[in-house]
Structure formats: C-alpha cells, structure tokens
Short mmCIF file of C-alpha atoms in Angstrom, two decimals:
data_model
loop_
_atom_site.label_atom_id
_atom_site.label_comp_id
_atom_site.label_asym_id
_atom_site.label_seq_id
_atom_site.Cartn_x
_atom_site.Cartn_y
_atom_site.Cartn_z
CA UNK A 49 25.67 3.98 27.58
CA UNK A 50 25.44 0.22 27.03
CA UNK A 51 23.82 -1.79 29.82
CA UNK A 52 24.34 -5.27 28.37
CA UNK A 53 22.87 -8.12 30.41
CA UNK A 54 21.46 -5.66 32.97
CA UNK A 55 18.96 -4.45 30.37
CA UNK A 56 16.96 -7.70 30.50
CA UNK A 57 16.71 -7.83 34.30
CA UNK A 58 13.69 -5.41 34.65
CA UNK A 59 11.34 -7.33 32.31
CA UNK A 60 12.50 -10.63 33.87
CA UNK A 61 11.73 -9.24 37.34
CA UNK A 62 8.33 -8.04 36.08
CA UNK A 63 7.57 -11.51 34.71
CA UNK A 64 8.71 -13.31 37.90
CA UNK A 65 6.74 -10.94 40.15
CA UNK A 66 3.67 -11.32 37.97
CA UNK A 67 3.96 -15.10 38.21
CA UNK A 68 4.52 -15.07 41.97
CA UNK A 69 2.06 -12.37 43.06
CA UNK A 70 -0.53 -12.59 40.23
CA UNK A 71 -0.57 -8.76 40.47
CA UNK A 72 0.47 -7.35 37.11
CA UNK A 73 0.25 -3.73 38.35
CA UNK A 74 2.79 -4.36 41.13
CA UNK A 75 4.99 -6.34 38.74
CA UNK A 76 5.06 -3.61 36.11
CA UNK A 77 5.58 -0.86 38.69
CA UNK A 78 8.56 -2.64 40.24
CA UNK A 79 9.91 -3.39 36.76
CA UNK A 80 9.80 0.33 35.95
CA UNK A 81 11.53 1.23 39.23
CA UNK A 82 14.28 -1.35 38.72
CA UNK A 83 14.85 -0.09 35.18
CA UNK A 84 15.51 3.41 36.50
CA UNK A 85 17.61 2.01 39.34
CA UNK A 86 19.99 0.61 36.72
CA UNK A 87 19.90 3.78 34.62
CA UNK A 88 20.57 6.03 37.65
CA UNK A 89 23.63 4.06 38.78
CA UNK A 90 21.90 2.12 41.59
CA UNK A 91 20.77 5.26 43.42
CA UNK A 92 17.37 4.24 44.90
CA UNK A 93 16.18 7.78 45.68
CA UNK A 94 17.05 9.10 42.23
CA UNK A 95 15.55 5.96 40.68
CA UNK A 96 12.25 6.58 42.47
CA UNK A 97 12.14 10.21 41.31
CA UNK A 98 13.06 9.21 37.76
CA UNK A 99 10.32 6.53 37.80
CA UNK A 100 7.74 9.17 38.72
CA UNK A 101 9.03 11.50 36.01
CA UNK A 102 9.06 8.59 33.56
CA UNK A 103 5.35 7.98 34.17
CA UNK A 104 4.66 11.72 33.80
CA UNK A 105 6.60 11.71 30.53
CA UNK A 106 4.25 9.06 29.16
CA UNK A 107 1.80 11.90 28.62
CA UNK A 108 4.35 13.85 26.56
CA UNK A 109 3.47 11.43 23.78
CA UNK A 110 0.24 12.64 22.21
CA UNK A 111 -0.49 9.10 21.00
CA UNK A 112 -0.19 7.67 24.51
CA UNK A 113 -2.42 10.38 25.96
CA UNK A 114 -5.09 9.87 23.30
CA UNK A 115 -5.02 6.11 23.87
CA UNK A 116 -5.47 6.46 27.63
CA UNK A 117 -8.27 9.01 27.13
CA UNK A 118 -9.99 6.69 24.66
CA UNK A 119 -9.91 3.79 27.10
CA UNK A 120 -11.42 5.90 29.86
CA UNK A 121 -14.16 7.28 27.59
CA UNK A 122 -15.09 3.77 26.37
CA UNK A 123 -16.09 3.13 29.98
CA UNK A 124 -18.38 6.16 29.81
CA UNK A 125 -19.95 4.92 26.56
CA UNK A 126 -20.64 1.49 28.08
CA UNK A 127 -22.29 3.11 31.11
CA UNK A 128 -24.54 5.22 28.85
CA UNK A 129 -25.59 2.12 26.91
CA UNK A 130 -26.43 0.28 30.13
CA UNK A 131 -28.28 3.30 31.54
CA UNK A 132 -30.43 3.60 28.39
CA UNK A 133 -31.59 -0.03 28.67
CA UNK A 134 -30.12 -0.57 25.20
CA UNK A 135 -28.53 -3.87 26.28
CA UNK A 136 -31.89 -5.02 27.63
CA UNK A 137 -33.58 -4.11 24.35
CA UNK A 138 -30.97 -6.06 22.42
CA UNK A 139 -31.51 -9.03 24.73
CA UNK A 140 -35.29 -8.86 24.17
CA UNK A 141 -34.80 -9.14 20.40
CA UNK A 142 -32.63 -12.22 20.90
CA UNK A 143 -35.23 -13.69 23.26
CA UNK A 144 -37.90 -13.37 20.57
CA UNK A 145 -35.70 -15.41 18.26
CA UNK A 146 -35.31 -18.00 20.99
CA UNK A 147 -39.08 -18.29 21.44
CA UNK A 148 -39.44 -19.10 17.74
CA UNK A 149 -36.80 -21.78 18.05
CA UNK A 150 -38.78 -23.56 20.76
CA UNK A 151 -41.33 -24.65 18.17
CA UNK A 152 -38.60 -26.46 16.23
CA UNK A 153 -37.10 -29.85 16.92
CA UNK A 154 -34.93 -30.05 20.02
CA UNK A 155 -31.78 -30.92 18.09
CA UNK A 156 -32.25 -27.93 15.78
CA UNK A 157 -32.94 -25.66 18.74
CA UNK A 158 -29.79 -26.80 20.53
CA UNK A 159 -27.62 -25.95 17.54
CA UNK A 160 -29.27 -22.62 16.75
CA UNK A 161 -29.22 -21.42 20.35
CA UNK A 162 -25.50 -22.12 20.60
CA UNK A 163 -24.90 -20.33 17.28
CA UNK A 164 -26.90 -17.31 18.50
CA UNK A 165 -24.92 -17.25 21.74
CA UNK A 166 -21.65 -17.28 19.80
CA UNK A 167 -22.79 -14.54 17.41
CA UNK A 168 -23.91 -12.40 20.37
CA UNK A 169 -20.47 -12.73 21.93
CA UNK A 170 -18.78 -11.80 18.66
CA UNK A 171 -21.02 -8.78 18.08
CA UNK A 172 -20.22 -7.37 21.53
CA UNK A 173 -16.52 -7.05 20.62
CA UNK A 174 -16.28 -3.57 22.13
CA UNK A 175 -15.54 -4.99 25.61
CA UNK A 176 -14.79 -8.57 26.71
CA UNK A 177 -16.46 -8.38 30.12
CA UNK A 178 -19.73 -7.10 28.65
CA UNK A 179 -19.56 -9.84 26.00
CA UNK A 180 -19.00 -12.68 28.49
CA UNK A 181 -21.53 -11.39 31.01
CA UNK A 182 -24.23 -10.84 28.40
CA UNK A 183 -23.81 -14.25 26.74
CA UNK A 184 -23.70 -16.11 30.06
CA UNK A 185 -26.65 -14.47 31.77
CA UNK A 186 -28.83 -14.15 28.67
CA UNK A 187 -28.53 -17.70 27.36
CA UNK A 188 -28.28 -19.60 30.64
CA UNK A 189 -32.06 -20.22 31.04
CA UNK A 190 -32.53 -21.51 27.48
CA UNK A 191 -29.36 -23.62 27.66
CA UNK A 192 -30.67 -25.17 30.88
CA UNK A 193 -34.05 -25.84 29.28
CA UNK A 194 -32.45 -27.56 26.27
CA UNK A 195 -30.17 -29.63 28.55
CA UNK A 196 -26.91 -28.06 27.36
CA UNK A 197 -24.22 -28.27 30.06
CA UNK A 198 -23.13 -25.11 31.84
CA UNK A 199 -19.53 -25.86 30.81
CA UNK A 200 -20.53 -25.49 27.15
CA UNK A 201 -22.11 -22.08 27.80
CA UNK A 202 -19.00 -20.89 29.65
CA UNK A 203 -16.83 -22.13 26.79
CA UNK A 204 -18.89 -20.24 24.20
CA UNK A 205 -18.90 -17.06 26.30
CA UNK A 206 -15.13 -17.24 26.84
CA UNK A 207 -14.15 -18.19 23.29
CA UNK A 208 -16.27 -15.52 21.60
CA UNK A 209 -15.19 -12.55 23.75
CA UNK A 210 -11.42 -11.95 23.71
CA UNK A 211 -10.88 -13.45 20.21
CA UNK A 212 -13.43 -11.07 18.69
CA UNK A 213 -12.00 -8.10 20.61
CA UNK A 214 -8.50 -8.76 19.26
CA UNK A 215 -9.67 -9.47 15.70
CA UNK A 216 -12.03 -6.47 15.50
CA UNK A 217 -9.72 -3.94 17.18
CA UNK A 218 -12.07 -0.94 17.09
CA UNK A 219 -12.08 -0.84 20.88
CA UNK A 220 -9.80 -0.35 23.87
CA UNK A 221 -7.80 -3.44 22.82
CA UNK A 222 -6.91 -1.82 19.51
CA UNK A 223 -6.00 1.47 21.15
CA UNK A 224 -3.77 -0.28 23.67
CA UNK A 225 -1.98 -2.32 21.00
CA UNK A 226 -1.40 0.76 18.84
CA UNK A 227 0.07 2.54 21.84
CA UNK A 228 2.48 -0.33 22.47
CA UNK A 229 3.50 -0.35 18.80
CA UNK A 230 4.16 3.39 18.93
CA UNK A 231 6.49 2.98 21.92
CA UNK A 232 8.52 0.54 19.81
CA UNK A 233 8.98 3.04 17.01
CA UNK A 234 6.28 1.72 14.66
CA UNK A 235 5.28 4.83 12.69
CA UNK A 236 2.04 3.39 11.29
CA UNK A 237 0.68 1.29 14.17
CA UNK A 238 -2.84 0.97 12.79
CA UNK A 239 -1.61 -0.44 9.47
CA UNK A 240 0.69 -2.91 11.24
CA UNK A 241 -2.07 -3.99 13.63
CA UNK A 242 -4.59 -4.53 10.80
CA UNK A 243 -1.98 -6.35 8.67
CA UNK A 244 -1.19 -8.68 11.58
CA UNK A 245 -4.78 -9.94 11.82
CA UNK A 246 -4.33 -12.42 8.95
CA UNK A 247 -1.48 -14.04 10.91
CA UNK A 248 -3.28 -14.02 14.26
CA UNK A 249 -4.17 -17.69 13.94
CA UNK A 250 -5.16 -18.63 17.47
CA UNK A 251 -8.17 -16.26 17.88
CA UNK A 252 -9.31 -17.16 14.37
CA UNK A 253 -9.03 -20.87 15.13
CA UNK A 254 -10.75 -20.44 18.50
CA UNK A 255 -13.80 -18.90 16.83
CA UNK A 256 -13.83 -21.38 13.94
CA UNK A 257 -13.55 -24.28 16.39
CA UNK A 258 -16.61 -23.08 18.33
CA UNK A 259 -18.71 -23.15 15.15
CA UNK A 260 -17.29 -26.53 14.06
CA UNK A 261 -18.04 -28.10 17.46
CA UNK A 262 -21.59 -26.69 17.49
CA UNK A 263 -22.51 -27.56 13.89
CA UNK A 264 -20.88 -31.01 13.87
CA UNK A 265 -22.26 -31.85 17.34
CA UNK A 266 -18.93 -33.52 18.02
CA UNK A 267 -17.24 -32.56 21.27
CA UNK A 268 -14.01 -34.06 22.57
CA UNK A 269 -12.17 -34.30 25.85
CA UNK A 270 -14.00 -33.52 29.08
CA UNK A 271 -16.63 -31.49 27.21
CA UNK A 272 -17.80 -34.70 25.56
CA UNK A 273 -18.24 -36.25 28.99
CA UNK A 274 -20.15 -33.17 30.16
CA UNK A 275 -22.53 -33.40 27.18
CA UNK A 276 -23.05 -37.12 27.82
CA UNK A 277 -23.72 -36.47 31.53
CA UNK A 278 -26.34 -33.83 30.80
CA UNK A 279 -28.13 -35.90 28.15
CA UNK A 280 -28.22 -39.06 30.24
CA UNK A 281 -28.83 -37.67 33.74
CA UNK A 282 -30.12 -34.13 33.14
CA UNK A 283 -27.38 -32.77 35.42
CA UNK A 284 -26.16 -29.41 34.11
CA UNK A 285 -22.98 -29.69 36.23
CA UNK A 286 -20.94 -32.39 37.84
CA UNK A 287 -22.02 -33.58 41.28
CA UNK A 288 -20.32 -31.50 43.94
CA UNK A 289 -19.63 -28.61 41.57
CA UNK A 290 -19.68 -25.09 42.97
CA UNK A 291 -21.12 -22.70 40.40
CA UNK A 292 -20.00 -19.08 40.31
CA UNK A 293 -23.38 -17.38 40.10
CA UNK A 294 -24.09 -13.90 38.75
CA UNK A 295 -27.53 -12.58 37.86
CA UNK A 296 -26.23 -9.22 36.66
CA UNK A 297 -25.64 -8.54 32.97
CA UNK A 298 -24.18 -5.11 33.55
CA UNK A 299 -22.40 -3.29 36.34
CA UNK A 300 -24.70 -0.24 36.29
CA UNK A 301 -28.46 -0.10 36.95
CA UNK A 302 -30.56 0.97 33.94
CA UNK A 303 -32.92 3.94 33.95
CA UNK A 304 -36.30 3.03 35.42
CA UNK A 305 -39.57 3.81 33.69
CA UNK A 306 -38.35 3.75 30.09
CA UNK A 307 -38.91 1.02 27.47
CA UNK A 308 -35.86 -1.06 26.49
CA UNK A 309 -34.86 -0.33 22.90
CA UNK A 310 -32.03 -2.10 21.12
CA UNK A 311 -31.10 0.92 18.99
CA UNK A 312 -30.00 2.76 22.14
CA UNK A 313 -27.10 0.29 22.20
CA UNK A 314 -26.65 -0.46 18.51
CA UNK A 315 -26.54 3.13 17.18
CA UNK A 316 -23.76 4.49 19.46
CA UNK A 317 -21.61 1.37 18.96
CA UNK A 318 -22.18 1.49 15.20
CA UNK A 319 -21.25 5.19 15.14
CA UNK A 320 -18.01 4.46 17.01
CA UNK A 321 -17.02 1.61 14.69
CA UNK A 322 -17.91 3.51 11.49
CA UNK A 323 -16.17 6.72 12.59
CA UNK A 324 -12.81 4.98 13.08
CA UNK A 325 -12.01 4.42 9.36
CA UNK A 326 -13.53 7.81 8.52
CA UNK A 327 -11.22 9.47 11.03
CA UNK A 328 -8.25 7.53 9.68
CA UNK A 329 -8.99 8.90 6.22
CA UNK A 330 -9.39 12.42 7.64
CA UNK A 331 -6.15 12.37 9.67
CA UNK A 332 -4.15 10.79 6.86
CA UNK A 333 -5.62 12.63 3.86
CA UNK A 334 -3.13 15.50 3.69
CA UNK A 335 -0.15 13.23 4.37
CA UNK A 336 -0.60 11.40 1.06
CA UNK A 337 1.37 13.19 -1.64
CA UNK A 338 1.34 10.70 -4.53
CA UNK A 339 -1.70 8.72 -5.65
CA UNK A 340 -3.27 7.50 -8.87
CA UNK A 341 -6.98 7.71 -8.01
CA UNK A 342 -9.39 8.71 -5.26
CA UNK A 343 -9.61 5.09 -4.14
CA UNK A 344 -5.82 4.89 -3.99
CA UNK A 345 -5.78 8.15 -2.02
CA UNK A 346 -8.30 6.73 0.49
CA UNK A 347 -6.32 3.49 0.87
CA UNK A 348 -3.08 5.33 1.52
CA UNK A 349 -4.78 7.80 3.89
CA UNK A 350 -6.09 4.91 6.01
CA UNK A 351 -2.59 3.48 6.14
CA UNK A 352 -0.90 6.68 7.34
CA UNK A 353 -3.75 8.12 9.43
CA UNK A 354 -3.39 8.55 13.18
CA UNK A 355 -4.86 5.52 14.92
CA UNK A 356 -4.87 7.13 18.37
CA UNK A 357 -6.63 10.24 17.06
CA UNK A 358 -9.13 8.14 15.12
CA UNK A 359 -10.25 6.02 18.07
CA UNK A 360 -10.44 9.05 20.37
CA UNK A 361 -12.52 11.08 17.91
CA UNK A 362 -14.72 8.03 17.29
CA UNK A 363 -15.59 7.41 20.94
CA UNK A 364 -16.23 11.14 21.53
CA UNK A 365 -18.59 11.19 18.54
CA UNK A 366 -20.37 8.05 19.79
CA UNK A 367 -20.76 9.62 23.26
CA UNK A 368 -22.23 12.81 21.80
CA UNK A 369 -24.64 10.80 19.61
CA UNK A 370 -25.72 8.75 22.63
CA UNK A 371 -26.27 11.85 24.78
CA UNK A 372 -28.29 13.59 22.05
CA UNK A 373 -30.37 10.45 21.40
CA UNK A 374 -31.17 9.99 25.07
CA UNK A 375 -31.96 13.67 25.63
CA UNK A 376 -34.34 13.68 22.65
CA UNK A 377 -36.08 10.65 24.16
CA UNK A 378 -36.41 12.63 27.39
CA UNK A 379 -34.72 10.34 29.91
CA UNK A 380 -31.30 11.99 30.20
CA UNK A 381 -30.53 15.37 31.72
CA UNK A 382 -27.23 17.31 31.46
CA UNK A 383 -26.36 16.68 35.11
CA UNK A 384 -26.97 12.93 34.66
CA UNK A 385 -24.80 12.94 31.54
CA UNK A 386 -21.89 14.42 33.49
CA UNK A 387 -22.35 11.97 36.39
CA UNK A 388 -22.58 8.98 34.03
CA UNK A 389 -19.44 10.07 32.19
CA UNK A 390 -17.48 10.35 35.44
CA UNK A 391 -18.83 7.00 36.63
CA UNK A 392 -17.85 5.30 33.38
CA UNK A 393 -14.37 6.83 33.39
CA UNK A 394 -13.83 5.68 36.99
CA UNK A 395 -14.80 2.08 36.14
CA UNK A 396 -12.11 1.84 33.47
CA UNK A 397 -9.39 3.62 35.45
CA UNK A 398 -7.68 0.25 36.18
CA UNK A 399 -7.39 -0.21 32.42
CA UNK A 400 -5.98 3.30 31.96
CA UNK A 401 -3.50 2.66 34.79
CA UNK A 402 -2.36 -0.57 33.13
CA UNK A 403 -1.76 1.37 29.91
CA UNK A 404 0.23 4.03 31.79
CA UNK A 405 2.47 1.38 33.40
CA UNK A 406 2.85 -0.52 30.13
CA UNK A 407 3.95 2.59 28.27
CA UNK A 408 6.28 3.59 31.12
CA UNK A 409 8.11 0.25 31.25
CA UNK A 410 8.35 0.32 27.46
CA UNK A 411 10.00 3.76 27.58
CA UNK A 412 12.41 2.66 30.36
CA UNK A 413 13.40 -0.49 28.49
CA UNK A 414 13.95 1.58 25.37
CA UNK A 415 16.54 3.61 27.32
CA UNK A 416 18.13 0.33 28.45
CA UNK A 417 17.93 -0.96 24.85
CA UNK A 418 16.47 -4.22 26.17
CA UNK A 419 14.89 -5.39 22.94
CA UNK A 420 18.01 -4.92 20.85
CA UNK A 421 20.17 -6.70 23.45
CA UNK A 422 17.87 -9.74 23.46
CA UNK A 423 17.71 -9.67 19.68
CA UNK A 424 21.50 -9.52 19.31
CA UNK A 425 22.01 -12.22 21.96
CA UNK A 426 19.70 -14.61 20.10
CA UNK A 427 20.90 -13.69 16.61
CA UNK A 428 23.40 -16.58 16.42
CA UNK A 429 20.99 -19.39 17.32
CA UNK A 430 17.41 -18.16 16.78
CA UNK A 431 16.45 -18.07 13.11
CA UNK A 432 13.75 -15.75 11.73
CA UNK A 433 11.88 -18.90 10.66
CA UNK A 434 11.50 -19.98 14.29
CA UNK A 435 10.87 -16.55 15.81
CA UNK A 436 7.03 -16.33 15.45
CA UNK A 437 6.54 -19.79 16.98
CA UNK A 438 8.95 -19.03 19.85
CA UNK A 439 7.30 -15.66 20.55
CA UNK A 440 3.86 -17.33 20.56
CA UNK A 441 4.98 -19.99 23.06
CA UNK A 442 6.70 -17.50 25.40
CA UNK A 443 3.70 -15.14 25.30
CA UNK A 444 1.39 -18.08 26.03
CA UNK A 445 3.44 -19.08 29.07
CA UNK A 446 3.42 -15.56 30.52
CA UNK A 447 -0.33 -15.11 29.94
CA UNK A 448 -1.11 -18.55 31.40
CA UNK A 449 0.95 -17.85 34.50
CA UNK A 450 -0.30 -14.32 35.11
CA UNK A 451 -3.88 -14.62 33.85
CA UNK A 452 -3.65 -11.40 31.85
CA UNK A 453 -3.27 -10.99 28.12
CA UNK A 454 -2.81 -7.20 28.38
CA UNK A 455 0.07 -7.51 30.82
CA UNK A 456 1.62 -10.06 28.47
CA UNK A 457 1.32 -7.68 25.52
CA UNK A 458 3.02 -4.93 27.55
CA UNK A 459 6.00 -7.11 28.49
CA UNK A 460 6.45 -9.03 25.23
CA UNK A 461 6.04 -6.21 22.69
CA UNK A 462 9.17 -4.46 23.96
CA UNK A 463 11.16 -7.66 23.33
CA UNK A 464 9.52 -9.28 20.29
CA UNK A 465 9.51 -6.25 17.95
CA UNK A 466 13.26 -5.48 18.28
CA UNK A 467 13.93 -9.21 17.83
CA UNK A 468 11.87 -9.17 14.63
CA UNK A 469 13.84 -6.19 13.33
CA UNK A 470 17.22 -7.76 14.16
CA UNK A 471 16.40 -11.22 12.78
CA UNK A 472 14.71 -9.85 9.68
CA UNK A 473 11.43 -11.59 10.50
CA UNK A 474 8.02 -10.42 9.29
CA UNK A 475 7.04 -7.76 11.84
CA UNK A 476 3.30 -8.31 11.33
CA UNK A 477 3.64 -12.05 11.96
CA UNK A 478 5.66 -11.48 15.14
CA UNK A 479 3.09 -8.94 16.40
CA UNK A 480 0.33 -11.47 15.64
CA UNK A 481 2.24 -14.21 17.49
CA UNK A 482 2.61 -11.94 20.53
CA UNK A 483 -1.10 -11.09 20.56
CA UNK A 484 -2.29 -14.61 19.80
CA UNK A 485 -0.03 -16.08 22.47
CA UNK A 486 -1.53 -13.71 25.03
CA UNK A 487 -5.06 -14.83 24.12
CA UNK A 488 -4.13 -18.53 24.09
CA UNK A 489 -2.43 -18.41 27.50
CA UNK A 490 -5.34 -16.42 28.87
CA UNK A 491 -7.81 -19.05 27.63
CA UNK A 492 -5.86 -21.83 29.36
CA UNK A 493 -5.30 -19.98 32.63
CA UNK A 494 -7.49 -20.67 35.71
CA UNK A 495 -6.69 -17.16 37.03
CA UNK A 496 -7.75 -15.33 33.87
CA UNK A 497 -10.31 -12.60 34.60
CA UNK A 498 -12.15 -13.33 31.33
CA UNK A 499 -12.44 -17.02 32.18
CA UNK A 500 -13.63 -16.21 35.71
CA UNK A 501 -16.28 -13.82 34.37
CA UNK A 502 -17.43 -16.45 31.85
CA UNK A 503 -17.79 -19.03 34.64
CA UNK A 504 -19.61 -16.54 36.84
CA UNK A 505 -22.07 -15.40 34.15
CA UNK A 506 -22.77 -18.99 33.10
CA UNK A 507 -23.16 -20.18 36.72
CA UNK A 508 -20.60 -22.87 35.99
CA UNK A 509 -17.99 -24.40 38.26
CA UNK A 510 -14.86 -22.45 37.33
CA UNK A 511 -12.41 -25.36 37.44
CA UNK A 512 -14.80 -27.47 35.35
CA UNK A 513 -14.94 -24.63 32.80
CA UNK A 514 -11.15 -24.44 32.61
CA UNK A 515 -10.79 -28.23 32.28
CA UNK A 516 -13.42 -28.57 29.56
CA UNK A 517 -12.13 -25.59 27.58
CA UNK A 518 -8.47 -26.62 27.82
CA UNK A 519 -8.52 -29.38 25.15
CA UNK A 520 -10.06 -26.98 22.61
CA UNK A 521 -7.55 -24.25 23.49
CA UNK A 522 -4.60 -26.67 23.32
CA UNK A 523 -5.79 -27.95 19.94
CA UNK A 524 -5.96 -24.39 18.58
CA UNK A 525 -2.60 -23.53 20.13
CA UNK A 526 -0.89 -26.59 18.63
CA UNK A 527 -2.26 -25.84 15.15
CA UNK A 528 -1.11 -22.22 15.55
CA UNK A 529 2.49 -23.25 16.36
CA UNK A 530 2.52 -25.60 13.35
CA UNK A 531 1.21 -22.83 11.08
CA UNK A 532 3.89 -20.40 12.30
CA UNK A 533 6.58 -23.02 11.65
CA UNK A 534 5.23 -23.78 8.16
CA UNK A 535 5.04 -20.09 7.23
CA UNK A 536 8.42 -19.45 8.80
CA UNK A 537 10.23 -22.13 6.79
CA UNK A 538 8.19 -21.98 3.57
CA UNK A 539 7.68 -18.21 3.54
#
C-alpha cells in the first residue's frame, strides 16, 4: 500500500514534539504510535497494540538486540572502572605531569595544560559524559591557578568529547549508528560507518580548531574577551555569573582501601578497543570467498564482519578481563561483580531505551516508505551535489532545537539514506553529513546534555559557555557546509 504524503507526518510530528517538549523519548514514542495509526487505518486501539508489537519486533533483529546489549554492558564496564579507582589512578599520572609543568614558564604551562586537557578528553572516547566530567573536574584547579578562564575549560571539555566519540566509534555511539544503518538496509554497516569518517568534517574541524586556538594563543569572539578579562582582572568568570558546580568525576563511589592504579582503567578499555577489529576479522573470515593474499583476506573480512557481534563480544571480553584483574588484586568478590554489573546496566538503560525507540520508528517508517517518498518528492529540485550540505544543515537544526545528537541521528537516518540512494549521492558522505550535523547542532545548543555536563564539570556559567563556544562551532559548521558543496560539485 502507498501512503504518499501521510508517510512523512510521523517523523515531522516527532521533530515538532521534540522541539516543543525537549523530550526526545516522548517525541519518538508518539511518532511510532502515529506511524501505526496510519498503517492500521486510523484505528487507535489497533495502532497502540501494533506499536507495542513493533517495539517487541525490534528484538527479532539479532543486530538490534546485540547493539542494545552492548550499550547496556558498556555501562557495566564504566562502573567497574570507577569502582577499581582506575580513573583516579589515571588522573594521578596526569597530575604528576602537571606538577612538572609548574616549573616551566607560565606561558608554556598554559599551552601544555590545555593540550593535556584536550588529549585527555580525546582518549576517553568511550563515553562522552565521562570524558567531559573528567576533563572539567581534573583540570579546573590548574586552569584556575594559571588564570585560564572557566569558559575555555568548558569549551575544551565539550569539543573533545562528542567529536572523539563519533570519530573513534568503538563505543556505544558506533553500535547505535551501525544499528540505524542496518534498519535502512545497509548490509555492511561497519564498513560504511568507517568509510564515512573521512567526510565527517565538523568533528574533525572541531578538534583541529581546539589545537589551533591553544597553540596559536589566538582566540576570537567572546572567548577572546574572556581571556582578556582573566588576564587583566584575574576573574575566572564574568561578574554575576552562576557557575554550575560539580565536584564528582564519576557517578559511582570507588572501592575504599585500595591504591589507585591507572592500568585498572587502561587495560579493560584497551582490550575492548583491540578486540573489535579482531572480532570483525573472526566474524567475517568465512564469508570471504575470493582473495589474493592473507592481508587481502583480513581486509575483506573486516569489511564484511558483523559490527554488532564484534562490539558485543568486545565489551564482554573487556568485562571478563576487568573482573579477573580485580579479583586477582583481591578487591572484587563474585557478589560485588554481579551487583556492579546490574548497577552499570541500569545507569545506561535510558540509552538502551533510546535505541529501542529509534529502531522502532525506523521500522515503522520503513513500512510507510517514508524515506523513498521524501527522496522521490525532492528528486526534481534537489541535486545530489547539494544533498550532503542540505542534510548537514537540517540535522544541525534538529540537534540544536532538541539538544540531542542521538535523537537527531534516529530521525534523520531514515530520511537521508533513502534520499542518497534515490539521488545517486555518495552514501558515506550523506551518513557523515547526518552525523556531523548532529554534533554541530548539539555543540551550539544551550539544552545539550553534553554542553550542560561540560559547564557543570568546569564550574562555568552555562550560558557563558554556550556563548563563547558558539563562534568556534559556527566557524567549523560554515567550513563544513562549504566543503560539502565543493565536494558535491567537484566530485
């Protein structure tokens, strides 16, 4: 059955509700229900039952189930790392580096401390909240001592968290994106996701810009005024500012009576990251029939391997390694391991729920053929050369208005991928534009959870953080649109 114009109403309703209520869960849920209301001939009772069955059917896809399980178990791994005092040990190593810097000239110290803060945020790519919280709370005292404004710390924490998580997708972000690609019929989601990284200009530019600003010592916009204020008056914030204060690096108390050791954090995370390509090779090895060499076999196996299986096996392996390490050290008992796992899973249940709703609305819109309708409707006036830039701008607007990049990915993927197929555009570039637009809009948004956490951890006034970061984000966003247009028209 063809639904025509009706097929675009559910995602439009989801977008409008998200903008009005700022509650992406409610928006997606109502979008799913309205999709089934159309499919079931405007029967509200049958639509409600079909919505429930639609969410149950999400788990019929093994890829979806693995992705949701992975996201929940990442929460458990983070709790184990916090419990082991691994984060604290890592922080102590950084602090030793900071002590050495204090003997250097002030100008050198200012630059190196900001570089270390940025590198710390990039290295903690496994989870954006942990990255922002760690950078803000760890570096705040030394930033204050060196008279670096709180707005600069919040900017570094914010601009090194989400961009690194999207560019190094061996985390819940990568699993979520692969799940969305699978719902749109992409048979090799991992390969497409990895191939899109080179076109994901905004996160790349955001990170590059942080280093350029730090090394050149040349700020612009309101950040320049903040730097001038701090140097001339010593004020770390504007007069009348209301800092969002947080003294907690993690959400779970560490084990008492044990020494903090960095390897309790580094080893499990390293195991998880290293096991992902190994698992891709394992799951794709027997699917490769024709190859010229072992290296060629490995390359092809990575391309056709199961991304959802790989990330799930990787996080399970990392959890087992962490449990064994901590038991050998004598501070973890089997009962504690079970309790920690359940605690960690519960903390990331909102993330798992978002994935469930995202997959469900994707499935419903596939029945409505929403993506193909939009693609066909725009075929006469929207050229493939313009598509990446348009997708980036629309994704940016949704993310800015809702404050969530993940919700933006869920809504836009089901529209942008069919449009790419219909218009003959490069699918990897369109995927990159969707993802980059979500990050850009999130960076500009005052209701973004990542921005709020960065302000809180840095004890910065949140509005001041948004205002000082905005010129940098807009600069990166403008360059990104120009790059998409150049690539679109010049190929």
